[in-house]
mmCIF file of C-alpha atoms in Angstrom:
data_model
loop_
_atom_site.group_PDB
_atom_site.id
_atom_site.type_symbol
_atom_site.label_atom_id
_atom_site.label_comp_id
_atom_site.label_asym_id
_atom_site.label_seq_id
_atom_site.Cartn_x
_atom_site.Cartn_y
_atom_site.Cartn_z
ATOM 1 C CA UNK A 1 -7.865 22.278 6.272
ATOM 2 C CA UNK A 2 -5.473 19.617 7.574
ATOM 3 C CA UNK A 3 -5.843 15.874 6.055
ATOM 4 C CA UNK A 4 -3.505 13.125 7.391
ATOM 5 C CA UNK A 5 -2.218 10.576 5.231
ATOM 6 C CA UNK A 6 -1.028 6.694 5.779
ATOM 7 C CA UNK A 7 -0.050 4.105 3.684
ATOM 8 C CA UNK A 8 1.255 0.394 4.598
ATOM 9 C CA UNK A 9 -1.076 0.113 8.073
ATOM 10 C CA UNK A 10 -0.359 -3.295 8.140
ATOM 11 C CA UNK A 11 -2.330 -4.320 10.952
ATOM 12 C CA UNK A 12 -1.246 -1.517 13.200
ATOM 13 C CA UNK A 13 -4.953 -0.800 14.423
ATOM 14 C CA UNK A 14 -3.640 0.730 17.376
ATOM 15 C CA UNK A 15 -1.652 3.638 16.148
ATOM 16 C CA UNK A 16 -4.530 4.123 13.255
ATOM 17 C CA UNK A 17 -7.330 4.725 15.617
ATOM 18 C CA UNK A 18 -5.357 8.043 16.800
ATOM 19 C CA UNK A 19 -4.374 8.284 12.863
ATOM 20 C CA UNK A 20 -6.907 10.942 12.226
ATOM 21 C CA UNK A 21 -6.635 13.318 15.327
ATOM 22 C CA UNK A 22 -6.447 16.926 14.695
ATOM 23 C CA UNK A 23 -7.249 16.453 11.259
ATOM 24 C CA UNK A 24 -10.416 17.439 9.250
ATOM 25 C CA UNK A 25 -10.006 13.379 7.655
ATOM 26 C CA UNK A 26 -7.844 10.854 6.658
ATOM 27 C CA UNK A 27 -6.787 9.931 3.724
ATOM 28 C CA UNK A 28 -5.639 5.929 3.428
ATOM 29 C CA UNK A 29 -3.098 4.530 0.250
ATOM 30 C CA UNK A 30 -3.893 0.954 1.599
ATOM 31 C CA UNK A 31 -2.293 -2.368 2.400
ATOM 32 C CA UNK A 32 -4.273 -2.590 5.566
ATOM 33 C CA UNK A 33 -3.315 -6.723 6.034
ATOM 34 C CA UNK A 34 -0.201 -7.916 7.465
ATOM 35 C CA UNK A 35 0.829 -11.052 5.594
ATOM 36 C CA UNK A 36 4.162 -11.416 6.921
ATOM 37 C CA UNK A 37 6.415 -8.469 8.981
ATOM 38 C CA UNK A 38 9.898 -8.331 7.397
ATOM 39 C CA UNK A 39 11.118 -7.055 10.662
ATOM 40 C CA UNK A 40 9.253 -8.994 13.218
ATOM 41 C CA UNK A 41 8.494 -12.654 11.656
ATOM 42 C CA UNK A 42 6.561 -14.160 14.805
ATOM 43 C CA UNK A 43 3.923 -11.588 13.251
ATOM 44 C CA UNK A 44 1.607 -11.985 10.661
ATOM 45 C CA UNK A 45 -0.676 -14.214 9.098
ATOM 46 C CA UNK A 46 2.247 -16.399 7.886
ATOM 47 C CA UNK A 47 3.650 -17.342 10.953
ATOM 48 C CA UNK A 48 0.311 -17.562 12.917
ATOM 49 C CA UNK A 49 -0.300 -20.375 10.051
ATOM 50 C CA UNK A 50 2.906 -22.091 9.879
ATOM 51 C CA UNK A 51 5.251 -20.836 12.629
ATOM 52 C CA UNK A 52 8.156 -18.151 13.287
ATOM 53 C CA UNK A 53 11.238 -20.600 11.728
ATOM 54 C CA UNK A 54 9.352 -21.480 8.255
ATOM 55 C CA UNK A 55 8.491 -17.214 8.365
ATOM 56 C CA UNK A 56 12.502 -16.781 9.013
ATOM 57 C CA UNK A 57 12.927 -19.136 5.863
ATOM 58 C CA UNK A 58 10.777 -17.436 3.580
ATOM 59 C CA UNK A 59 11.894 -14.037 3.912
ATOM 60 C CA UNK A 60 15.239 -15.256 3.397
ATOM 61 C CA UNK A 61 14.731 -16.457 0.146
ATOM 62 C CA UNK A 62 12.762 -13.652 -0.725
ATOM 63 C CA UNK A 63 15.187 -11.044 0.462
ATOM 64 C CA UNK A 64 17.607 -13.211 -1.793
ATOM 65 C CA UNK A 65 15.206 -12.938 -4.566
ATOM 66 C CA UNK A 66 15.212 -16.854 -4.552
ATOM 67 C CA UNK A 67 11.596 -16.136 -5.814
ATOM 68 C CA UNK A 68 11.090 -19.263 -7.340
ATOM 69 C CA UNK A 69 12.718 -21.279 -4.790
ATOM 70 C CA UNK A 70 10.012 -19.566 -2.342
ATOM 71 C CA UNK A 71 7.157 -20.687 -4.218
ATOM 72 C CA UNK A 72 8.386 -23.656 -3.930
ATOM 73 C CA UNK A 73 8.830 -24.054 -0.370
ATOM 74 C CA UNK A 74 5.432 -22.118 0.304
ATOM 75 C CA UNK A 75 3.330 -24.281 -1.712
ATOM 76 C CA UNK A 76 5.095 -27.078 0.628
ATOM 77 C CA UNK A 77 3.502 -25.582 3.485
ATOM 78 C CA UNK A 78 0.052 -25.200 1.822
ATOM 79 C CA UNK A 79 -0.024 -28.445 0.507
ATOM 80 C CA UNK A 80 -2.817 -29.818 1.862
ATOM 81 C CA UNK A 81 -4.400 -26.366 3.222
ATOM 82 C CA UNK A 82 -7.480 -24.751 1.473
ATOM 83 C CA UNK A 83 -5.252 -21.612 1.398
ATOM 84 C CA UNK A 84 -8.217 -19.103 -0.124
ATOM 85 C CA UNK A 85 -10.468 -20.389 2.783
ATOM 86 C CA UNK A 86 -7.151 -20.131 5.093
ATOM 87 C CA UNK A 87 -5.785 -16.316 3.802
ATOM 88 C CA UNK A 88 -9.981 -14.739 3.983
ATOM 89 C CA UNK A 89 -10.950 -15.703 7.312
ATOM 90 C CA UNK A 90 -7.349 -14.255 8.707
ATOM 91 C CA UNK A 91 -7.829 -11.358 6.605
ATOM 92 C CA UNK A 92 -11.420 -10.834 7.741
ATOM 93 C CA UNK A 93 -10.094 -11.113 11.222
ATOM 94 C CA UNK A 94 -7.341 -8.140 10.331
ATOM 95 C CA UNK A 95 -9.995 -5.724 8.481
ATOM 96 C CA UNK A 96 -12.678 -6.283 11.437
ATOM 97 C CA UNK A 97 -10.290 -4.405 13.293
ATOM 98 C CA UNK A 98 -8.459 -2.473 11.061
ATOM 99 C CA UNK A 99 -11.836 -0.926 9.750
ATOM 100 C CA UNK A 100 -13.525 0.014 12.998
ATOM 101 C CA UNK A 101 -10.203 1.975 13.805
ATOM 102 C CA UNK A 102 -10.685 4.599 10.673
ATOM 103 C CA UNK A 103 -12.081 7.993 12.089
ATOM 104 C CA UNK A 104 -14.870 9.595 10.177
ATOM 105 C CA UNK A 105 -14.045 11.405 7.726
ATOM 106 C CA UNK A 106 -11.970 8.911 5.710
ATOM 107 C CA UNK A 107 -11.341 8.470 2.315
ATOM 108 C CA UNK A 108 -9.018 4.948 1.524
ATOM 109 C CA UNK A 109 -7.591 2.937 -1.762
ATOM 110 C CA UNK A 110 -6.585 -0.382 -1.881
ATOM 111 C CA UNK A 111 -3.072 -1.421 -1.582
ATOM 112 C CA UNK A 112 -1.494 -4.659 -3.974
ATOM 113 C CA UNK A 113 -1.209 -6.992 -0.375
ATOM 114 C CA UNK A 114 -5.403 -6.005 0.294
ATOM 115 C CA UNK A 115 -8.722 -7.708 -0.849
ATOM 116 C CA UNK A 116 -11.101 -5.702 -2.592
ATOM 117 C CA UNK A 117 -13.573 -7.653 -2.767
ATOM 118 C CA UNK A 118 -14.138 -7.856 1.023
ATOM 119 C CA UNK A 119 -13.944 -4.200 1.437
ATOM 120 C CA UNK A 120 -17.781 -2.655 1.163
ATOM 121 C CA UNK A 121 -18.186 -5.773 4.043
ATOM 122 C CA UNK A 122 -16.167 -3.641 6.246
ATOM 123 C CA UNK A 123 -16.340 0.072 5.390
ATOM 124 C CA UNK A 124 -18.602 1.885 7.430
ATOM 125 C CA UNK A 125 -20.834 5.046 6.301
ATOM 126 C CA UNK A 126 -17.568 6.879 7.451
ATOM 127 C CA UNK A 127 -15.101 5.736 5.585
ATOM 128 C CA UNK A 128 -15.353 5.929 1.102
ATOM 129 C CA UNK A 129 -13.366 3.226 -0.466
ATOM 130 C CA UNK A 130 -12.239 5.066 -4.026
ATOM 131 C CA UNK A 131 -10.285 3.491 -7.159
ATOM 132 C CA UNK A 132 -9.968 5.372 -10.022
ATOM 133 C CA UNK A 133 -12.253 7.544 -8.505
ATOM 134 C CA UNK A 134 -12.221 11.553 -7.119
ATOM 135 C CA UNK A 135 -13.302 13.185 -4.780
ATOM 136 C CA UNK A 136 -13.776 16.647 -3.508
ATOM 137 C CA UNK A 137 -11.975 17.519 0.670
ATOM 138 C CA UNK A 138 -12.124 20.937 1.683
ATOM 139 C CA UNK A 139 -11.912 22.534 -2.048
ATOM 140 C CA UNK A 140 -9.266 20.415 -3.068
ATOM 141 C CA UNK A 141 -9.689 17.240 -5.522
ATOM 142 C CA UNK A 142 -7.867 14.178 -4.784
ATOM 143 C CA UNK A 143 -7.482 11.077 -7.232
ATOM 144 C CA UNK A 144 -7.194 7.416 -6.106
ATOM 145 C CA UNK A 145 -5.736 5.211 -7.826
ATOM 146 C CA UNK A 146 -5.510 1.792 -5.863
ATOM 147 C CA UNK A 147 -3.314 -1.421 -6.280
ATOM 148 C CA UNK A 148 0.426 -2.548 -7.701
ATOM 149 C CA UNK A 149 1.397 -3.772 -11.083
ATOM 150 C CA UNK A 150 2.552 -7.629 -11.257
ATOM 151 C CA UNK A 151 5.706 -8.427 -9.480
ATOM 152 C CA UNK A 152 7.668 -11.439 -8.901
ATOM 153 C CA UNK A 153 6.218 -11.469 -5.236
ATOM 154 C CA UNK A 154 2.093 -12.412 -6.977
ATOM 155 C CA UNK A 155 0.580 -10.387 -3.804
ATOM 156 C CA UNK A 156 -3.852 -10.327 -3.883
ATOM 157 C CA UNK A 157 -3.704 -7.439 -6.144
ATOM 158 C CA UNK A 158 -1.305 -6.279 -8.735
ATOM 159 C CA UNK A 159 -2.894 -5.968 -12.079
ATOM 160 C CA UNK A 160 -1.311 -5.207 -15.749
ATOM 161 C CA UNK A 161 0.215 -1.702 -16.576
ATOM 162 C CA UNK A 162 -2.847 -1.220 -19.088
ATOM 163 C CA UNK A 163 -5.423 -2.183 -16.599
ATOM 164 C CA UNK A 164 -3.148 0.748 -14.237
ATOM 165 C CA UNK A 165 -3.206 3.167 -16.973
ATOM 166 C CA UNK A 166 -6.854 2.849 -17.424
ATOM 167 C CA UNK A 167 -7.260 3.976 -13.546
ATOM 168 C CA UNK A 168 -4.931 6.981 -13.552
ATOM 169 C CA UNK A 169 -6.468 8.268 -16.966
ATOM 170 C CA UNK A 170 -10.104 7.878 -15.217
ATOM 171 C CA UNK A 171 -8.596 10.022 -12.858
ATOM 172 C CA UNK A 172 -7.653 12.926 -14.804
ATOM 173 C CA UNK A 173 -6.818 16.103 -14.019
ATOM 174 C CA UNK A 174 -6.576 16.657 -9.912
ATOM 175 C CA UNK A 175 -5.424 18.781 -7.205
ATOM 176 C CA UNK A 176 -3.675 15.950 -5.139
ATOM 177 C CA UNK A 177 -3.155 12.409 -6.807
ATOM 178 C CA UNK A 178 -3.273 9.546 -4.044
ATOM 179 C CA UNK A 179 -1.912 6.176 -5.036
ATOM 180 C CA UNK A 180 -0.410 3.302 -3.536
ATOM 181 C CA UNK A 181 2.488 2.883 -5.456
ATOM 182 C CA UNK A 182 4.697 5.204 -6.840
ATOM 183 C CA UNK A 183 5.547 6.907 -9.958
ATOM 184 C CA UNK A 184 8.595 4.896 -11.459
ATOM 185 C CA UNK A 185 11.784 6.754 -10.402
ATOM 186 C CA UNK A 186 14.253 4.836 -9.653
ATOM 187 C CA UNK A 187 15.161 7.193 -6.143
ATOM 188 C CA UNK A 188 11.343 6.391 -4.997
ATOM 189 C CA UNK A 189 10.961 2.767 -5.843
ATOM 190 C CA UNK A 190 14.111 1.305 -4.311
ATOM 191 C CA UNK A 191 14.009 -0.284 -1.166
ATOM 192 C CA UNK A 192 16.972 0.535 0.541
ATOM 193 C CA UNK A 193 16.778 -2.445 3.506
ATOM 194 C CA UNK A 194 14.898 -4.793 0.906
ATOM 195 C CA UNK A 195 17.824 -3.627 -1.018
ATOM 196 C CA UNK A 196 15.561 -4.108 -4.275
ATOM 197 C CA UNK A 197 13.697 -1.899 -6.996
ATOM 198 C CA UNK A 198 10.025 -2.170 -6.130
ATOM 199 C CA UNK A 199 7.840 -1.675 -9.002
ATOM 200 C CA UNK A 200 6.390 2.047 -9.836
ATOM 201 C CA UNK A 201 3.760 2.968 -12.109
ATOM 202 C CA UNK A 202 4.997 4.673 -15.699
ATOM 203 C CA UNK A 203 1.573 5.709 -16.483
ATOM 204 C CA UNK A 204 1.272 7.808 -12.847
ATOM 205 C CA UNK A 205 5.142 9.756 -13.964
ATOM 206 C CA UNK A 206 3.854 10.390 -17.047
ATOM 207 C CA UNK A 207 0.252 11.489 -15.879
ATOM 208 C CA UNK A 208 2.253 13.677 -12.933
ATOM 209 C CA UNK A 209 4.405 15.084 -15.794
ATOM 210 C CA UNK A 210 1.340 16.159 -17.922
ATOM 211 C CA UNK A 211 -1.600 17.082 -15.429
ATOM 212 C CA UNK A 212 0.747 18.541 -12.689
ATOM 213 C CA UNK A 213 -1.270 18.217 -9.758
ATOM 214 C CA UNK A 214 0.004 20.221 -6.462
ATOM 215 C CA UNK A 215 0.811 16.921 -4.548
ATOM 216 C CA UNK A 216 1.863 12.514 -5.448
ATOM 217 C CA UNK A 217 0.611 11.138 -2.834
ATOM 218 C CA UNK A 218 2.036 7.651 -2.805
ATOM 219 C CA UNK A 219 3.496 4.772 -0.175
ATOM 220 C CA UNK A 220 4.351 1.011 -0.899
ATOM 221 C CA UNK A 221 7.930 1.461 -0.577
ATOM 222 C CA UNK A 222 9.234 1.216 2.967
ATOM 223 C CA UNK A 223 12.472 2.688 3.092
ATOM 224 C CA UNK A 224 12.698 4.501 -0.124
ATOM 225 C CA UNK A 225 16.076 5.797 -1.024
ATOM 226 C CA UNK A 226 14.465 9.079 -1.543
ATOM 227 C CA UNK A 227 10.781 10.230 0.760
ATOM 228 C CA UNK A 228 10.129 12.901 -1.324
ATOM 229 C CA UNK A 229 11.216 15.240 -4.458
ATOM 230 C CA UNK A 230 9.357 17.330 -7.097
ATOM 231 C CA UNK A 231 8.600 16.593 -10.934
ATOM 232 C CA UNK A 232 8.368 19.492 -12.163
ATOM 233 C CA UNK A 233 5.271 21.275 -10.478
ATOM 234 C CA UNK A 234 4.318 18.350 -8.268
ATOM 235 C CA UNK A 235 5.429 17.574 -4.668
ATOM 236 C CA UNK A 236 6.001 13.499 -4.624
ATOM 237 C CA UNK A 237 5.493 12.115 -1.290
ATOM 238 C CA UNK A 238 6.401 9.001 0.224
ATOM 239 C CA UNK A 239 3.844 9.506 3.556
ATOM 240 C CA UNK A 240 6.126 6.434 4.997
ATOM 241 C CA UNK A 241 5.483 3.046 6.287
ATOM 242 C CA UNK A 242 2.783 3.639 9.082
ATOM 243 C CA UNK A 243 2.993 0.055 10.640
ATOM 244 C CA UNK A 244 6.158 1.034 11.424
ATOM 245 C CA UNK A 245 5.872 4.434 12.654
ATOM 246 C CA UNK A 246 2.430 4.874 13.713
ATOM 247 C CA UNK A 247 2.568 9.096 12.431
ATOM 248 C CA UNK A 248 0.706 9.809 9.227
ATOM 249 C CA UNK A 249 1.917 12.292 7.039
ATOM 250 C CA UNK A 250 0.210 16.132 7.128
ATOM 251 C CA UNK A 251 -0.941 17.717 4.054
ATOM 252 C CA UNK A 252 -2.620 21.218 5.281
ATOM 253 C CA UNK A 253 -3.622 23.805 3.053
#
């Protein structure tokens, strides 16, 4: 069996139509919308909205960790913008294409900058959208667990560490444990170009540490200090930022 993995597709619908070639499925760890690119701002819904200078402004404040300074100047911008009705019909835009690009077989979580809510409008019979959920591929059981835990940055969907915990323990024991985020060590949450700590999940180390499934599965950081090391009898993974790269990661067994 081979399985590819990606995490962080942000609108790269090109390189994630070809994501699943050679491979029995594909295995998604979400954040499917780009919002705003760090590294490119003339791209994104952001800038589409409110232009490439005011997208240079906000990541600067941001990457400063100005956070509430950036509130401030975004709600500037919004003033006077139904920014639900705004944020949806870009994002509906995004998953139209992002959506019909999965390959059949694929399996796919939400990430903390995604939409539930819009997802079984999109999903084809192809693709199973799983959170908190397993599944059997191939003899092996994977756990999703989708999401991020609240951050300073308020993206679609972070819920609270309990809410988290709840999903991971759901999960139980598994062969392979797919997440978006990763387990909180401090080597796989910091950024090392955002040069912050991203937030990891406590409840996923400690559910890693006791269940010891073969692989962590995990993305959400984009240039993690460390890609990958082992806890004890599990292989963490950072399968890397795919908007970026356009690879997924190979897990063949």
């Amino acid at each position: 069996m081979r399985v590819h993995v990606v995490s962080d597709v942000h609108g790269n619908s090109t390189d994630l139509a070809r994501a699943g070639d050679g491979a029995d499925a594909l295995v998604c760890l979400g954040d499917l919308v780009l919002f705003l690119d760090y590294a490119d701002h003339s791209r994104g819904i952001f800038p589409d909205l409110f232009g490439v200078e005011n997208a240079h402004r906000i990541v600067e404040l941001r990457t400063a960790r100005r956070f509430e300074e950036a509130r401030t100047f975004g709600a500037g911008l919004w003033a006077g913008i139904d920014r639900g009705t705004a944020i949806e019909t870009a994002v509906r835009k995004q998953y139209a294409e992002l959506f019909a690009a999965f390959p059949t077989p694929t399996y796919a979580t939400y990430g903390n900058v995604d939409i539930p809510h819009l997802w079984s409008e999109y999903a084809g019979p192809g693709t199973t959208v799983l959170d908190g959920e397993r599944v059997e591929i191939g003899g092996l059981v994977f756990g999703f667990v989708g999401g991020g835990l609240r951050s300073a940055m308020r993206t679609p969907y972070e819920i609270s560490d309990e809410e988290y915990a709840a999903k991971i323990e759901a999960v139980g024991e598994v062969d392979v444990l797919c997440t978006h985020i990763p387990p909180d060590v401090p080597e796989l949450v910091y950024d090392t170009v955002a040069r912050r700590f991203e937030r990891g999940s406590r409840a996923l180390l400690e559910a890693i540490r006791r269940t010891r499934p073969r692989y962590s599965l995990f993305g959400h950081v984009h240039q993690p200090l460390a890609r990958r090391m082992r806890i004890g009898a599990t292989e963490c993974v950072n399968v890397g930022h795919f908007a970026g790269s356009g690879r997924p990661w190979a897990l063949e067994w």
